Coordinates of C-alpha atoms and ligand atoms in Angstrom, one line a residue:
X86 CA -98.4 146.7 111.6
X87 CA -97.0 143.9 113.8
X88 CA -94.7 146.0 115.9
X89 CA -93.7 149.7 116.2
X90 CA -90.0 150.2 116.8
X91 CA -89.1 152.7 114.1
X92 CA -90.4 154.4 110.9
X93 CA -89.5 151.2 109.0
X94 CA -92.5 149.5 110.6
X95 CA -94.8 152.0 108.9
X96 CA -95.6 151.2 105.3
X97 CA -97.2 154.5 104.6
X98 CA -96.0 157.4 106.7
X99 CA -98.4 160.1 105.4
X100 CA -101.5 157.8 105.8
X101 CA -100.7 157.1 109.5
X102 CA -100.3 160.8 110.1
X103 CA -103.7 161.4 108.5
X104 CA -105.1 158.5 110.6
X105 CA -103.8 160.1 113.8
X106 CA -105.3 163.5 112.8
X107 CA -108.7 161.8 112.1
X108 CA -108.6 160.1 115.5
X109 CA -108.1 163.5 117.1
X110 CA -111.5 164.6 115.8
X111 CA -113.3 161.2 116.5
X112 CA -111.3 159.5 119.3
X113 CA -114.0 157.0 120.2
X114 CA -114.9 155.5 116.8
X115 CA -113.0 152.3 117.5
X116 CA -113.7 151.9 121.2
X117 CA -114.5 148.2 120.9
X118 CA -111.4 147.2 118.8
X119 CA -109.2 146.6 121.9
X120 CA -111.9 144.9 124.1
X121 CA -110.4 142.0 126.2
X122 CA -106.9 142.9 125.1
X123 CA -104.3 144.0 127.6
X124 CA -101.5 146.5 127.0
X125 CA -98.5 146.3 129.3
X126 CA -96.3 149.4 129.7
X127 CA -92.9 148.6 131.0
X128 CA -90.8 151.6 132.1
X129 CA -87.1 151.3 132.8
X130 CA -87.0 155.2 132.9
X131 CA -89.2 158.1 134.1
X132 CA -92.0 159.4 131.9
X133 CA -94.9 161.8 132.1
X134 CA -96.3 162.1 128.6
X135 CA -95.6 158.7 127.2
X136 CA -97.0 157.0 130.3
X137 CA -100.3 159.0 130.4
X138 CA -100.9 159.5 126.7
X139 CA -100.4 155.8 125.8
X140 CA -102.7 154.8 128.6
X141 CA -105.3 157.2 127.3
X142 CA -104.9 156.0 123.7
X143 CA -105.4 152.4 124.8
X144 CA -108.5 153.3 126.8
X145 CA -110.0 155.1 123.8
X146 CA -109.6 151.8 121.9
X147 CA -111.2 149.8 124.8
X148 CA -108.0 148.1 125.9
X149 CA -107.0 147.3 129.5
X150 CA -103.7 148.8 130.6
X151 CA -101.1 147.6 133.2
X152 CA -98.1 149.9 134.0
X153 CA -95.0 148.4 135.4
X154 CA -92.0 150.5 136.6
X155 CA -89.0 148.3 136.6
X156 CA -86.7 148.3 139.5
X157 CA -88.8 150.5 141.8
X158 CA -92.0 148.4 141.9
X159 CA -90.9 145.2 140.1
X160 CA -87.6 143.2 140.5
X161 CA -84.4 144.6 139.1
X162 CA -83.8 142.7 135.8
X163 CA -80.6 141.1 134.5
X164 CA -79.8 141.2 130.8
X165 CA -76.3 139.6 130.7
X166 CA -75.8 136.1 129.3
X167 CA -74.5 133.4 131.7
X168 CA -74.3 135.8 134.6
X169 CA -73.9 134.4 138.1
X170 CA -76.7 136.4 139.6
X171 CA -75.4 137.1 143.1
X172 CA -75.4 140.9 142.7
X173 CA -78.4 143.3 142.8
X174 CA -80.3 141.9 139.9
X175 CA -83.1 139.6 141.1
X176 CA -84.7 138.2 137.9
X177 CA -83.4 137.6 134.4
X178 CA -85.1 139.2 131.4
X179 CA -85.6 135.6 130.0
X180 CA -88.1 134.9 132.7
X181 CA -89.3 138.5 133.3
X182 CA -90.2 139.2 129.6
X183 CA -91.7 135.7 129.1
X184 CA -93.9 136.1 132.2
X185 CA -95.1 139.6 131.0
X186 CA -95.9 137.9 127.6
X187 CA -98.3 135.6 129.5
X188 CA -100.3 138.6 130.8
X189 CA -100.1 141.1 128.0
X190 CA -101.2 141.0 124.4
X191 CA -99.0 144.0 123.4
X192 CA -96.0 145.2 125.4
X193 CA -94.8 148.8 125.4
X194 CA -91.2 149.3 126.5
X195 CA -89.2 152.4 127.5
X196 CA -85.5 151.7 127.9
X197 CA -83.1 154.6 127.4
X198 CA -79.5 154.4 126.2
X199 CA -77.0 153.8 129.0
X200 CA -74.6 156.2 127.2
X201 CA -71.5 154.3 128.2
X202 CA -71.3 151.4 125.7
X203 CA -72.2 152.7 122.2
X204 CA -72.2 149.3 120.5
X205 CA -74.5 147.9 123.2
X206 CA -76.9 150.8 123.0
X207 CA -77.0 150.9 119.2
X208 CA -77.6 147.2 119.0
X209 CA -80.8 147.8 120.9
X210 CA -79.8 145.1 123.3
X211 CA -82.7 145.6 125.8
X212 CA -85.4 146.0 123.2
X213 CA -84.2 143.0 121.2
X214 CA -84.1 140.8 124.3
X215 CA -87.6 141.8 125.3
X216 CA -88.9 141.1 121.8
X217 CA -87.2 137.8 121.8
X218 CA -88.4 136.5 125.2
X219 CA -91.9 138.2 125.5
X220 CA -93.2 136.6 122.4
X221 CA -95.9 139.3 121.9
X222 CA -95.9 142.4 119.7
X223 CA -93.7 145.2 121.1
X224 CA -94.3 149.0 120.9
X225 CA -91.3 151.4 121.6
X226 CA -91.9 154.0 124.3
X227 CA -88.3 155.3 123.6
X228 CA -85.5 152.8 123.1
X229 CA -81.8 153.4 123.2
X230 CA -81.7 154.9 119.7
X231 CA -85.2 156.0 118.8
X232 CA -88.5 157.5 120.0
X233 CA -90.9 156.8 117.2
X234 CA -94.2 157.7 119.0
X235 CA -92.7 161.1 119.6
X236 CA -91.5 161.5 116.0
X237 CA -94.9 160.4 114.6
X238 CA -96.5 163.1 116.9
X239 CA -94.0 165.7 115.7
X240 CA -94.8 165.0 112.0
X241 CA -98.5 165.0 112.9
X242 CA -98.2 168.4 114.6
X243 CA -96.2 169.9 111.7
X244 CA -98.8 168.6 109.2
X245 CA -101.6 170.0 111.4
X246 CA -100.1 173.4 111.5
X247 CA -98.5 173.6 108.1
X248 CA -99.6 176.5 105.9
X249 CA -97.6 175.6 102.8
X250 CA -96.1 172.7 100.8
X251 CA -92.6 171.6 101.8
X252 CA -92.0 173.7 104.9
X253 CA -88.5 174.3 106.2
X254 CA -87.9 172.3 109.4
X255 CA -84.8 172.9 111.5
X256 CA -83.5 170.5 114.2
X257 CA -81.2 172.5 116.4
X258 CA -79.0 171.2 119.2
X259 CA -79.5 173.1 122.5
X260 CA -77.6 173.1 125.8
X261 CA -78.5 170.9 128.8
X262 CA -76.6 170.3 132.1
X263 CA -76.8 166.4 131.8
X264 CA -75.9 163.9 129.0
X265 CA -79.1 163.0 127.1
X266 CA -79.6 160.2 124.6
X267 CA -79.6 160.7 120.8
X268 CA -82.9 158.9 120.5
X269 CA -85.2 161.9 120.0
X270 CA -83.0 163.6 117.3
X271 CA -82.2 160.3 115.6
X272 CA -85.8 159.4 115.3
X273 CA -86.9 162.9 114.3
X274 CA -84.3 162.9 111.5
X275 CA -85.4 159.4 110.4
X276 CA -89.1 160.6 110.2
X277 CA -88.3 164.0 108.6
X278 CA -86.4 162.2 105.8
X279 CA -89.6 160.3 105.0
X280 CA -91.7 163.5 105.0
X281 CA -92.2 166.2 102.3
X282 CA -90.1 168.9 104.2
X283 CA -86.9 170.8 103.6
X284 CA -84.9 169.4 106.6
X285 CA -81.8 170.9 108.1
X286 CA -79.8 170.0 111.2
X287 CA -77.6 172.4 113.2
X288 CA -75.3 171.7 116.1
X289 CA -71.8 172.5 117.4
X290 CA -69.0 170.4 116.0
X291 CA -68.7 167.0 117.6
X292 CA -72.5 166.5 117.9
X293 CA -72.9 164.7 114.6
X294 CA -75.7 162.1 114.7
X295 CA -74.9 158.6 113.4
X296 CA -75.0 158.4 109.6
X297 CA -77.7 155.8 109.6
X298 CA -80.0 158.6 111.0
X299 CA -78.6 161.8 109.6
X300 CA -78.2 160.3 106.1
X301 CA -77.4 163.1 103.7
X302 CA -79.4 165.8 105.5
X303 CA -77.5 169.2 105.4
X304 CA -75.7 169.9 108.7
X305 CA -74.7 173.5 109.5
X306 CA -72.5 174.5 112.4
X307 CA -73.9 178.0 112.3
X308 CA -77.3 178.1 114.0
X309 CA -78.3 181.5 112.7
X310 CA -77.7 180.4 109.1
X311 CA -79.8 177.3 109.7
X312 CA -82.7 179.1 111.3
X313 CA -83.1 181.6 108.5
X314 CA -86.5 181.2 106.9
X315 CA -87.4 178.2 109.1
X316 CA -91.2 177.4 109.4
X317 CA -90.6 174.9 112.2
X318 CA -87.8 174.8 114.8
X319 CA -87.1 171.8 117.0
X320 CA -84.5 172.6 119.7
X321 CA -83.3 169.6 121.6
X322 CA -80.2 168.6 123.5
X323 CA -78.4 165.4 122.9
X324 CA -75.0 164.1 123.9
X325 CA -72.2 163.3 121.5
X326 CA -72.4 160.1 119.4
X327 CA -68.8 160.3 118.3
X328 CA -67.3 160.9 121.8
X329 CA -70.1 158.6 123.1
X330 CA -72.2 160.1 125.8
X331 CA -70.0 163.2 126.3
X332 CA -71.3 166.7 127.0
X333 CA -68.9 168.7 124.8
X334 CA -70.6 172.0 125.1
X335 CA -72.8 174.0 127.6
X336 CA -72.7 177.0 125.3
X337 CA -75.8 179.1 126.1
X338 CA -75.5 180.9 122.8
X339 CA -77.3 177.8 121.4
X340 CA -80.4 178.4 123.7
X341 CA -83.4 179.1 121.6
X342 CA -84.6 182.6 122.3
X343 CA -87.3 184.9 120.8
X344 CA -84.5 187.1 119.3
X345 CA -83.3 184.1 117.3
X346 CA -86.7 183.4 116.0
X347 CA -86.8 186.8 114.3
X348 CA -84.7 185.4 111.4
X349 CA -87.2 182.6 110.9
X350 CA -90.5 182.6 108.9
X351 CA -92.5 183.2 112.1
X352 CA -91.5 179.6 113.0
X353 CA -93.5 177.4 115.3
X354 CA -91.3 175.8 118.0
X355 CA -91.7 172.1 118.8
X356 CA -90.1 170.1 121.6
X357 CA -90.8 166.6 122.9
X358 CA -90.7 167.8 126.6
X359 CA -89.6 167.8 129.3
X360 CA -87.4 170.8 128.6
X361 CA -85.2 172.9 130.9
X362 CA -86.4 176.5 130.7
X363 CA -83.8 179.1 129.9
X364 CA -81.2 176.4 129.2
X365 CA -82.7 174.6 126.1
X366 CA -85.4 177.1 125.4
X367 CA -86.0 180.6 126.8
X368 CA -89.1 181.7 128.6
X369 CA -89.8 184.3 125.9
X370 CA -90.2 181.4 123.4
X371 CA -92.1 178.9 125.7
X372 CA -94.5 181.6 126.9
X373 CA -95.2 183.0 123.4
X374 CA -97.5 182.0 120.6
X375 CA -94.5 180.6 118.8
X376 CA -94.5 177.6 121.1
X377 CA -96.7 174.7 120.1
X378 CA -95.3 172.2 122.7
X379 CA -98.6 171.8 124.6
X380 CA -100.6 171.1 121.4
X381 CA -97.8 168.7 120.4
X382 CA -98.0 166.9 123.8
X383 CA -101.8 166.6 123.4
X384 CA -101.2 165.0 120.0
X385 CA -99.3 162.2 121.6
X386 CA -102.6 160.5 122.5
X387 CA -103.7 160.3 118.9
X388 CA -100.4 159.2 117.5
X389 CA -100.3 156.4 120.0
X390 CA -103.9 155.6 119.2
X391 CA -103.2 155.3 115.5
X392 CA -100.3 153.0 116.2
X393 CA -102.2 150.8 118.7
X394 CA -105.1 150.6 116.3
X395 CA -102.9 149.3 113.5
X396 CA -101.2 146.8 115.8
X397 CA -104.6 145.5 117.0
X398 CA -105.9 145.2 113.5
X399 CA -102.8 143.3 112.3
X400 CA -102.2 141.0 115.3
X401 CA -105.7 139.9 116.4
Ligands
AN0_214 C1 -85.2 162.2 127.5 C2 -84.4 162.2 126.2 O1 -83.8 163.3 125.9 O2 -84.2 161.2 125.5 C3 -86.6 161.9 127.2 C4 -87.3 162.8 126.2 C5 -88.6 162.4 125.8 N1 -85.1 163.4 128.2 C6 -84.6 163.6 129.4 O3 -84.2 162.6 130.0 C7 -84.6 164.9 130.1
CP215 N1 -91.9 163.4 125.3 C1 -91.9 162.3 126.1 O1 -91.7 161.2 125.8 O2 -92.1 162.7 127.4 P1 -92.0 161.7 128.7 O3 -90.5 161.4 128.9 O4 -92.6 162.5 129.8 O5 -92.8 160.5 128.4

């Protein structure tokens, strides 16, 4: 695998899930593979899990890791073409990415959607420019439209917990005070469509995901109907794609509560985290055995490790 930007970079989804699960049980079996190779992690946005789990995954493979937080501890980068740089950007991505490519063998990048210009975000402008100018393999740590390390972890966790063939998996919109990107639900949908699951999406009207991600997945506007018989529930907020970046609803009837889980098949609840307690998900879910969010976060290490292992094997 040369790069990891979406599920399309994985030739065999179920085998990388199995590889991640195997690494969980024997994380140090390839601890020489990454010797003398440097992973750079470039963050344009905050992170707890991705930052720490990807460092740990790289360390388990014997890699060196350098973390750079753009803007706060490196120069503010310019992405525009032909810009007269007399504003607050100090360095152009053409030099910035090319320089990082001199120091790093693989570059991880987190660059969220700006949520103002849909065309710009969905063209993956930042990620594409970094790939172009860095000249080294790139790993997405959440881009404008996708969060593939999270989705691989989600599928790994579902596989790990699954008691039956073809479980019912429900992605449900949940409220949030701020506009969030569509990256997590987009990516989750993309990966679930490649998995052997019955997949359903539920959200209020106006929160439809882009067709390239939702495909022909059934969409229900009635959350109770969608949750019926679910084996796994993934509550997550996202802002509107159609009315780009808008918060159309703050309706707390969509908060996932223990009462709502009664209509499921004793569903396990996943979430990428961070989550706003009692807005997206109620305490009585997060503090109950239904929640598997900590196990899921733990699995981020082994999903990242499976990806880095494949990238090291292909590129060096
Ligand atoms: C981000 C998002 O929803 O894309 C990151 C999730 C992993 N969440 C927040 O900004 C709260
Ligand atoms: N789930 C996830 O990516 O978390 P962070 O934003 O903390 O990295």
